[in-house]
Amino acid sequence: MCLRMGLFLTDAFVLTFFVLGIVQISATKRDFSVAGSEVSGHGALMPMSGARFLPESSPFKAHKIAYDFSLSLSSSFPEDLEVSDYCLALLGIFGERYVTYVKCLVSHARPVKICEKCYANYNNLREIYNNISSDSMGPGNMSCHDSLVRSDRLMLVYMLYSSMEEIWSTASCTHCFTPDEKSLSNNTLHILTALNTSLSCFETHQGNHTELCKECKALYRSLSELYSTMEYNNILCIDLEDAMNVTRRLWSKTYGCSFPREETVPVIAVSGFMLFLPVIFYLSSFLHSEQKKRKLIHPKRAKSSHSLMNIQDKFS
Amino acid sequence: MNMANITKKVSWSSRGDDSARGEATPLLNGTEEVRYTRQPSGGLFHISRLSTVDLEEEITSEEDSVRTRPNMIPHNEKLLSLKYESLDYDNIENQLFLEEERRMSHMGFRCLEISRWVICGLIGFLTGLIACFIDIVVEKLAGIKYIVVKQNIEKFTEVGGLSISLILWAVLNSSLVMVGAIIVAFFEPIAAGSGIPQIKCYLNGVKIPRVVRLKTLMVKVFGVICSVAGGLAVGKEGPMIHSGAVVAAGVSQGRSTSLKKDFKIFEYFRRDTEKRDFVSAGAAAGVSAAFGAPVGGVLFSLEEGASFWNQMLTWRIFFASMISTFTLNFFLSIYNNKTGDLSNPGLINFGRFDSDSVAYNLYEIPLFIIMGAIGGLLGALFNFLNYWLTIFRIRYVHRPCLQVIEAMLVAAVTATVSFTMIYFSNDCQPLGQDQTKDDYPLQLFCADGEYNSMATAFFNTPERSVRSLFHNPPGSYNPLTLGLFTLTYFFLACWTYGLTVSAGVFIPSLLIGAAWGRLFGILLSYFTSGSSQIWADPGKYALIGAAAQLGGIVRMTLSLTVIMVEATGNVTFGLPIMLVLMTAKIVGDYFAEGLYDIHIKLQSVPFLHYEAPATSHWLTAREVMSSPVTCFNKVEKVGTIVNTLSNTSTNHNGFPVVIQIPDSDEPGMVCGLILRSQLIVLLKHKVFVERARTRLSQRKLQLKDFRDAYPRFPPIQSIHVSQDERECMMDLSEFMNPTPYTVPQETSLPRVFKLFRALGLRHLLVVDSENRVVGLVTRKDLARYHMGKHGLEELQLAQT
């Protein structure tokens, strides 16, 4: 493990720094957990707010000052509040596997091959995280879950892991594997073969695009159909989607094999005819249909002389 | 004639005839002939105050003209149809009524109150069920249609012959629409359109024939399914309101006259007053099912039928609305295999607007107001075009077969235009992750993996298109696509509204608005070139645009605001939506009336607005009323009554009952009012004075007998009265309304109007100082005055 870590230290400097950061922070976390347990032992129950309960007690202030001056926090906490060696070891392994996994993701980001290439790393990472977060007591009767994951507001280990898990689920990588997640599923292998044959066909007819469109059509067609059925059944992972996208782009854009728009005239003719029909309809109904007339009715009203007289009365 | 001191002079002129302009002749105080002279070209009265004119020469010229001009005029908006009558909202407190009230126990009144609640619950439930049925069937039918066309297009994109797909699409559309148009045109023409104008009239107190029948409901439901699935630019929301109202009118009566089935329940509610309350509950339930907006539904009923309102009724209506929206919810959740998940309110689902995506800032308010003004302008244009189209349709396309052909042509053209737009569109967009299964994406000539973005707008039910305009991420549409879409859809929707199919205008308006609103949002972010994140989301502008356009077309205010807020589920958007609707209404009203008001006018309905037209205080009841009045004596000869009722030229409905002073020509003293329907029931049961004497065992007539005949009283022709019976006498005193509302002759028009409108009257007697009948004011006498462009105008009565 150490050897492998050493191998990629050079090109994944940033990541390593990251992991170092974890160690660094997990050291400061001890600081907080001390404070938490000093108050009432709430630290474990309310990890999010544990840090806010810091009492303004003098020993803590002393620590803080000491921390300010010497960045290398020397562990001077009481023995029982220390993170056990066992947990630290687990954390170390977690860090290493984390770096391996991230390294793998980065190196297979484009074109996307993360599911295919990194699933072993992901499984390793998940395994160690499960170890850390399981409630089983390690040596020293202390659960690493509490001491590593849940004892501070940041919960960094959890955050790191969950972001990686999110990447994995967004990529829907599980769709490409057998249920035990040990190997690629048959469907995936099948479509990968189809992809490869299509791509090699493209390769061979690189020179002449019209010929390519004709020759590779059958292969490409069967690939498309396979892909659509898999898409419909929702058993695709990002690797396949990306590969298919690239193939499609090659097919339609680079080689220009999508359908041409060549029936403009009949379409225009038919739609022109259709649009002409209402004009005829309205004209003919205007000319031939009998216009609807309304018969006016004369209501009975008061005798005009009557009202005239009254108005005159009113004004005279 | 001493006319010099008459300051009120009335003239008439005609718009169409310039030579007639400037003529000044007396209208109200002229001779009989003068008053009814009409110009053939849709002449209208123009009453205004002019200076004193010399009358005599004018009268002779007018008398000439009346002989030469025919009495037939083409249909226009300045008419009142004789077909429409008032509903009897006024309670008839005759002796029968008092007796029944005395007999009724305290418990009886309790039961009535409870059954009102039960009925409201039933109304909500059934309306929700109908909404659910429409929704599911439309989705299924449209789904089948789009899948067939899509497969066809995919096949022909490859091998050529896309014009065949075009024809297939057009034929599918036309045949669906044909079914819808045939059932509407041949079976129940009143089911055409959205039904909102009709319900508005009903709540206003106008009896629209056949509007709340079971047959209308059936035709409406199937008609709307056909027209939406047939791809017309229509929505299914407006018809829901009508459906709710029919359900309410049916359920509350406890029987169906069409099916000849009487459940013998809710008999107390068989009169117009009670039915009206339930119909307003039904309309509210319809709105609430259509938009998932229970409060909006209540406010809709309030806004449209506000003259008759009380708190308990509001609460009951709210109950019906709530039940309706959650019934729909519940059944849709079963349909979607998520039983119990009540998050599917309303036929139109605007989708969830996250507060992030619709965050707005103070400096955007002016922009929203500008959008409101645009919506008002476009709405006015829409209404103006639709107005002329509707006039043309009434005048020339009035035969049912022509109407069916027209609807089919519109359907075919809609398909054609949509297809052409899609065919020539170069706008290809990659498909988002979540849209694949619901929609019907078309690829056509786009690269693989990309889809024609014009097709997401056109090749879809309008409702889904609205949703994608609201929610698709920025960059899903390019401005040219949206611009073309707005333009074509605007004209299509305008052309479609008013066809003889049942269909609403809400969704097309929302769609037009959403399209130009989104365009507006995209252009904003172009011009500001991404300097601010707040412009980034065009979906927000699509929503505002939709509200503006809808407000500009229908001009509803309070209820529409609440409906929009409830449909989007985002209360923080209440302020912008309100401002936008206000602006749209102000701007729109400046140019044209609301679409529903235009259609009410074109139907020649005697609709009473909230208030009498301004500047009408100088008109008095004497000028407004009809006179002389046909009266009956308290004890009247049967022959006289039968003759009066059978006289087809005077189709009167209410007859004052008077005490005639013997041997005098003067009109008698008012002592009551009796309705035609009551007289018919009396004649049918042969309640004659002579009979009562001879046959003592005869059952006394009860209020129930009147209710059983409601609402379809038999015509007088169907009642046989023998020659002997014609000589009998009938005592009306027990059945007439002994205390009708009366006004003195000098009452001003606004005062009469207020009384009429607030009490929901049907007849208002005008009496002189000695309580003698001099005239009768009815709805048509009041509705004929309205504010026109040149001041107060008078509408004419016409047979339609």
PDB file of C-alpha atoms in Angstrom, chain A residues 170 172 217 220-221 224 227 231-234 238 241 244-245 247-249 251-253 257-312 314-316, chain B residues 2-3 5-8 28-32 35-36 38 71-75 79 82 156-158 160-163 166-167 170 392-399 402 405-406 409 412-413 416-417 419-420 423-426 436-437 444-450 495 620 622-628 630 652 781 784 796-800:
ATOM      1  CA  THR A 170     -24.906   9.965 -10.233  1.00  0.00           C
ATOM      2  CA  SER A 172     -25.245   5.125 -12.024  1.00  0.00           C
ATOM      3  CA  LYS A 217     -25.016   1.206 -41.179  1.00  0.00           C
ATOM      4  CA  TYR A 220     -24.469   1.005 -36.124  1.00  0.00           C
ATOM      5  CA  ARG A 221     -28.146   0.216 -36.389  1.00  0.00           C
ATOM      6  CA  SER A 224     -28.496   1.765 -31.614  1.00  0.00           C
ATOM      7  CA  TYR A 227     -28.708   0.843 -26.724  1.00  0.00           C
ATOM      8  CA  GLU A 231     -31.970   2.849 -22.160  1.00  0.00           C
ATOM      9  CA  TYR A 232     -35.596   1.878 -21.876  1.00  0.00           C
ATOM     10  CA  ASN A 233     -34.791  -0.708 -19.215  1.00  0.00           C
ATOM     11  CA  ASN A 234     -32.647   1.820 -17.407  1.00  0.00           C
ATOM     12  CA  ILE A 238     -22.134   6.685 -17.563  1.00  0.00           C
ATOM     13  CA  GLU A 241     -23.748   6.583 -22.270  1.00  0.00           C
ATOM     14  CA  MET A 244     -22.502   5.936 -27.209  1.00  0.00           C
ATOM     15  CA  ASN A 245     -22.664   9.732 -27.298  1.00  0.00           C
ATOM     16  CA  THR A 247     -20.159   7.202 -31.401  1.00  0.00           C
ATOM     17  CA  ARG A 248     -23.348   9.022 -32.279  1.00  0.00           C
ATOM     18  CA  ARG A 249     -21.516  12.264 -32.692  1.00  0.00           C
ATOM     19  CA  TRP A 251     -21.816   9.019 -36.977  1.00  0.00           C
ATOM     20  CA  SER A 252     -24.034  12.039 -37.365  1.00  0.00           C
ATOM     21  CA  LYS A 253     -21.676  14.969 -37.226  1.00  0.00           C
ATOM     22  CA  CYS A 257     -24.605   9.975 -41.846  1.00  0.00           C
ATOM     23  CA  SER A 258     -27.905  11.239 -40.398  1.00  0.00           C
ATOM     24  CA  PHE A 259     -30.918  11.503 -42.624  1.00  0.00           C
ATOM     25  CA  PRO A 260     -30.942  14.308 -45.124  1.00  0.00           C
ATOM     26  CA  ARG A 261     -33.921  16.572 -45.550  1.00  0.00           C
ATOM     27  CA  GLU A 262     -34.791  15.804 -49.130  1.00  0.00           C
ATOM     28  CA  GLU A 263     -38.573  15.737 -49.374  1.00  0.00           C
ATOM     29  CA  THR A 264     -39.158  19.406 -49.051  1.00  0.00           C
ATOM     30  CA  VAL A 265     -41.238  19.654 -52.204  1.00  0.00           C
ATOM     31  CA  PRO A 266     -43.888  17.026 -51.370  1.00  0.00           C
ATOM     32  CA  VAL A 267     -44.194  18.296 -47.831  1.00  0.00           C
ATOM     33  CA  ILE A 268     -44.679  21.847 -49.027  1.00  0.00           C
ATOM     34  CA  ALA A 269     -47.164  20.682 -51.626  1.00  0.00           C
ATOM     35  CA  VAL A 270     -49.251  18.707 -49.173  1.00  0.00           C
ATOM     36  CA  SER A 271     -49.233  21.412 -46.531  1.00  0.00           C
ATOM     37  CA  GLY A 272     -50.010  24.041 -49.131  1.00  0.00           C
ATOM     38  CA  PHE A 273     -53.006  22.024 -50.155  1.00  0.00           C
ATOM     39  CA  MET A 274     -54.112  21.627 -46.545  1.00  0.00           C
ATOM     40  CA  LEU A 275     -53.763  25.350 -45.878  1.00  0.00           C
ATOM     41  CA  PHE A 276     -55.711  26.088 -49.016  1.00  0.00           C
ATOM     42  CA  LEU A 277     -58.734  24.058 -47.892  1.00  0.00           C
ATOM     43  CA  PRO A 278     -59.959  26.471 -45.200  1.00  0.00           C
ATOM     44  CA  VAL A 279     -59.657  29.374 -47.603  1.00  0.00           C
ATOM     45  CA  ILE A 280     -61.986  27.588 -49.996  1.00  0.00           C
ATOM     46  CA  PHE A 281     -64.258  26.644 -47.146  1.00  0.00           C
ATOM     47  CA  TYR A 282     -64.636  30.153 -45.813  1.00  0.00           C
ATOM     48  CA  LEU A 283     -65.001  31.687 -49.237  1.00  0.00           C
ATOM     49  CA  SER A 284     -67.655  29.245 -50.277  1.00  0.00           C
ATOM     50  CA  SER A 285     -69.590  29.571 -47.070  1.00  0.00           C
ATOM     51  CA  PHE A 286     -69.374  33.338 -47.409  1.00  0.00           C
ATOM     52  CA  LEU A 287     -70.664  33.242 -50.935  1.00  0.00           C
ATOM     53  CA  HIS A 288     -73.146  30.420 -50.818  1.00  0.00           C
ATOM     54  CA  SER A 289     -74.378  30.204 -47.289  1.00  0.00           C
ATOM     55  CA  GLU A 290     -77.387  32.262 -46.490  1.00  0.00           C
ATOM     56  CA  GLN A 291     -76.512  34.998 -44.087  1.00  0.00           C
ATOM     57  CA  LYS A 292     -78.236  34.603 -40.800  1.00  0.00           C
ATOM     58  CA  LYS A 293     -80.638  37.448 -40.207  1.00  0.00           C
ATOM     59  CA  ARG A 294     -82.262  38.348 -36.976  1.00  0.00           C
ATOM     60  CA  LYS A 295     -85.854  39.413 -36.730  1.00  0.00           C
ATOM     61  CA  LEU A 296     -86.236  42.456 -34.581  1.00  0.00           C
ATOM     62  CA  ILE A 297     -88.972  42.527 -31.997  1.00  0.00           C
ATOM     63  CA  HIS A 298     -90.621  45.693 -30.900  1.00  0.00           C
ATOM     64  CA  PRO A 299     -91.272  45.713 -27.208  1.00  0.00           C
ATOM     65  CA  LYS A 300     -94.247  47.462 -25.807  1.00  0.00           C
ATOM     66  CA  ARG A 301     -93.341  50.735 -24.228  1.00  0.00           C
ATOM     67  CA  ALA A 302     -95.282  53.374 -22.440  1.00  0.00           C
ATOM     68  CA  LYS A 303     -97.202  55.651 -24.775  1.00  0.00           C
ATOM     69  CA  SER A 304     -94.803  58.260 -25.942  1.00  0.00           C
ATOM     70  CA  SER A 305     -97.176  61.117 -25.386  1.00  0.00           C
ATOM     71  CA  HIS A 306     -97.346  59.903 -21.864  1.00  0.00           C
ATOM     72  CA  SER A 307     -93.705  60.232 -21.126  1.00  0.00           C
ATOM     73  CA  LEU A 308     -93.359  63.325 -23.220  1.00  0.00           C
ATOM     74  CA  MET A 309     -96.022  64.940 -21.137  1.00  0.00           C
ATOM     75  CA  ASN A 310     -94.324  63.883 -17.986  1.00  0.00           C
ATOM     76  CA  ILE A 311     -90.976  65.153 -19.039  1.00  0.00           C
ATOM     77  CA  GLN A 312     -92.596  68.405 -19.893  1.00  0.00           C
ATOM     78  CA  LYS A 314     -90.863  67.870 -14.952  1.00  0.00           C
ATOM     79  CA  PHE A 315     -89.224  70.722 -16.681  1.00  0.00           C
ATOM     80  CA  SER A 316     -91.918  73.309 -16.749  1.00  0.00           C
TER      81      SER A 316
ATOM     82  CA  ASN B   2     -93.372  73.537 -26.781  1.00  0.00           C
ATOM     83  CA  MET B   3     -90.111  71.743 -27.103  1.00  0.00           C
ATOM     84  CA  ASN B   5     -87.369  73.806 -22.817  1.00  0.00           C
ATOM     85  CA  ILE B   6     -86.685  70.124 -23.219  1.00  0.00           C
ATOM     86  CA  THR B   7     -83.056  69.734 -22.557  1.00  0.00           C
ATOM     87  CA  LYS B   8     -82.832  66.010 -22.856  1.00  0.00           C
ATOM     88  CA  LEU B  28     -87.817  58.066 -26.080  1.00  0.00           C
ATOM     89  CA  ASN B  29     -90.312  60.786 -26.512  1.00  0.00           C
ATOM     90  CA  GLY B  30     -90.930  60.478 -30.195  1.00  0.00           C
ATOM     91  CA  THR B  31     -93.668  58.587 -31.893  1.00  0.00           C
ATOM     92  CA  GLU B  32     -93.957  54.873 -31.842  1.00  0.00           C
ATOM     93  CA  ARG B  35     -88.481  54.487 -31.966  1.00  0.00           C
ATOM     94  CA  TYR B  36     -88.238  51.190 -33.737  1.00  0.00           C
ATOM     95  CA  ARG B  38     -83.632  50.385 -37.668  1.00  0.00           C
ATOM     96  CA  ASN B  71     -87.000  44.358 -40.072  1.00  0.00           C
ATOM     97  CA  MET B  72     -84.298  41.748 -40.530  1.00  0.00           C
ATOM     98  CA  ILE B  73     -80.744  42.592 -39.711  1.00  0.00           C
ATOM     99  CA  PRO B  74     -77.562  40.538 -39.759  1.00  0.00           C
ATOM    100  CA  HIS B  75     -76.463  39.235 -36.422  1.00  0.00           C
ATOM    101  CA  LEU B  79     -78.826  42.556 -29.804  1.00  0.00           C
ATOM    102  CA  LEU B  82     -85.728  36.692 -26.766  1.00  0.00           C
ATOM    103  CA  PHE B 156     -40.480   7.495 -43.218  1.00  0.00           C
ATOM    104  CA  THR B 157     -37.560   9.652 -42.126  1.00  0.00           C
ATOM    105  CA  GLU B 158     -35.402   6.804 -43.248  1.00  0.00           C
ATOM    106  CA  GLY B 160     -38.663   8.824 -47.522  1.00  0.00           C
ATOM    107  CA  GLY B 161     -42.313   9.794 -47.800  1.00  0.00           C
ATOM    108  CA  LEU B 162     -42.729  12.102 -44.845  1.00  0.00           C
ATOM    109  CA  SER B 163     -45.674  13.747 -46.548  1.00  0.00           C
ATOM    110  CA  LEU B 166     -48.187  14.493 -42.442  1.00  0.00           C
ATOM    111  CA  ILE B 167     -51.377  13.204 -43.990  1.00  0.00           C
ATOM    112  CA  ALA B 170     -53.870  15.352 -40.176  1.00  0.00           C
ATOM    113  CA  PHE B 392     -68.457  35.575 -39.279  1.00  0.00           C
ATOM    114  CA  ARG B 393     -69.208  32.160 -37.841  1.00  0.00           C
ATOM    115  CA  ILE B 394     -72.599  33.189 -36.508  1.00  0.00           C
ATOM    116  CA  ARG B 395     -73.583  34.784 -39.778  1.00  0.00           C
ATOM    117  CA  TYR B 396     -72.275  32.303 -42.284  1.00  0.00           C
ATOM    118  CA  VAL B 397     -71.198  29.066 -40.630  1.00  0.00           C
ATOM    119  CA  HIS B 398     -74.399  28.291 -38.800  1.00  0.00           C
ATOM    120  CA  ARG B 399     -75.403  24.953 -40.283  1.00  0.00           C
ATOM    121  CA  LEU B 402     -70.618  23.262 -42.004  1.00  0.00           C
ATOM    122  CA  ILE B 405     -66.358  20.564 -41.556  1.00  0.00           C
ATOM    123  CA  GLU B 406     -64.846  23.743 -40.154  1.00  0.00           C
ATOM    124  CA  LEU B 409     -60.340  21.681 -41.256  1.00  0.00           C
ATOM    125  CA  ALA B 412     -56.075  19.257 -40.168  1.00  0.00           C
ATOM    126  CA  VAL B 413     -54.436  22.658 -40.503  1.00  0.00           C
ATOM    127  CA  THR B 416     -50.128  20.563 -40.968  1.00  0.00           C
ATOM    128  CA  VAL B 417     -48.715  23.709 -39.461  1.00  0.00           C
ATOM    129  CA  PHE B 419     -45.647  19.302 -38.942  1.00  0.00           C
ATOM    130  CA  THR B 420     -44.233  21.961 -41.217  1.00  0.00           C
ATOM    131  CA  TYR B 423     -39.967  19.621 -40.446  1.00  0.00           C
ATOM    132  CA  PHE B 424     -38.203  22.869 -41.183  1.00  0.00           C
ATOM    133  CA  SER B 425     -36.858  23.484 -37.735  1.00  0.00           C
ATOM    134  CA  ASN B 426     -33.111  23.261 -37.402  1.00  0.00           C
ATOM    135  CA  THR B 436     -37.705  10.458 -22.121  1.00  0.00           C
ATOM    136  CA  LYS B 437     -40.609   8.402 -20.934  1.00  0.00           C
ATOM    137  CA  LEU B 444     -36.179  13.657 -37.649  1.00  0.00           C
ATOM    138  CA  PHE B 445     -33.062  15.141 -39.182  1.00  0.00           C
ATOM    139  CA  CYS B 446     -31.264  15.842 -35.965  1.00  0.00           C
ATOM    140  CA  ALA B 447     -28.099  14.075 -35.052  1.00  0.00           C
ATOM    141  CA  ASP B 448     -28.530  10.850 -33.141  1.00  0.00           C
ATOM    142  CA  GLY B 449     -29.113  11.476 -29.474  1.00  0.00           C
ATOM    143  CA  GLU B 450     -30.589  14.863 -30.183  1.00  0.00           C
ATOM    144  CA  TRP B 495     -58.890  30.432 -34.803  1.00  0.00           C
ATOM    145  CA  THR B 620     -86.452  56.733 -15.106  1.00  0.00           C
ATOM    146  CA  ARG B 622     -91.145  55.020 -16.831  1.00  0.00           C
ATOM    147  CA  GLU B 623     -88.835  55.091 -19.820  1.00  0.00           C
ATOM    148  CA  VAL B 624     -87.312  51.760 -19.063  1.00  0.00           C
ATOM    149  CA  MET B 625     -90.390  49.702 -18.403  1.00  0.00           C
ATOM    150  CA  SER B 626     -92.603  47.747 -20.778  1.00  0.00           C
ATOM    151  CA  SER B 627     -96.131  48.994 -20.962  1.00  0.00           C
ATOM    152  CA  PRO B 628     -99.033  48.350 -21.052  1.00  0.00           C
ATOM    153  CA  THR B 630    -101.124  42.210 -19.262  1.00  0.00           C
ATOM    154  CA  HIS B 652     -94.878  36.961 -20.998  1.00  0.00           C
ATOM    155  CA  ASP B 781     -85.489  46.190 -20.276  1.00  0.00           C
ATOM    156  CA  ARG B 784     -80.503  46.919 -23.228  1.00  0.00           C
ATOM    157  CA  GLN B 796     -82.431  45.843 -29.718  1.00  0.00           C
ATOM    158  CA  LEU B 797     -84.544  42.833 -29.022  1.00  0.00           C
ATOM    159  CA  ALA B 798     -84.357  40.144 -31.625  1.00  0.00           C
ATOM    160  CA  GLN B 799     -85.568  36.681 -32.286  1.00  0.00           C
ATOM    161  CA  THR B 800     -82.679  34.257 -32.472  1.00  0.00           C
TER     162      THR B 800
END
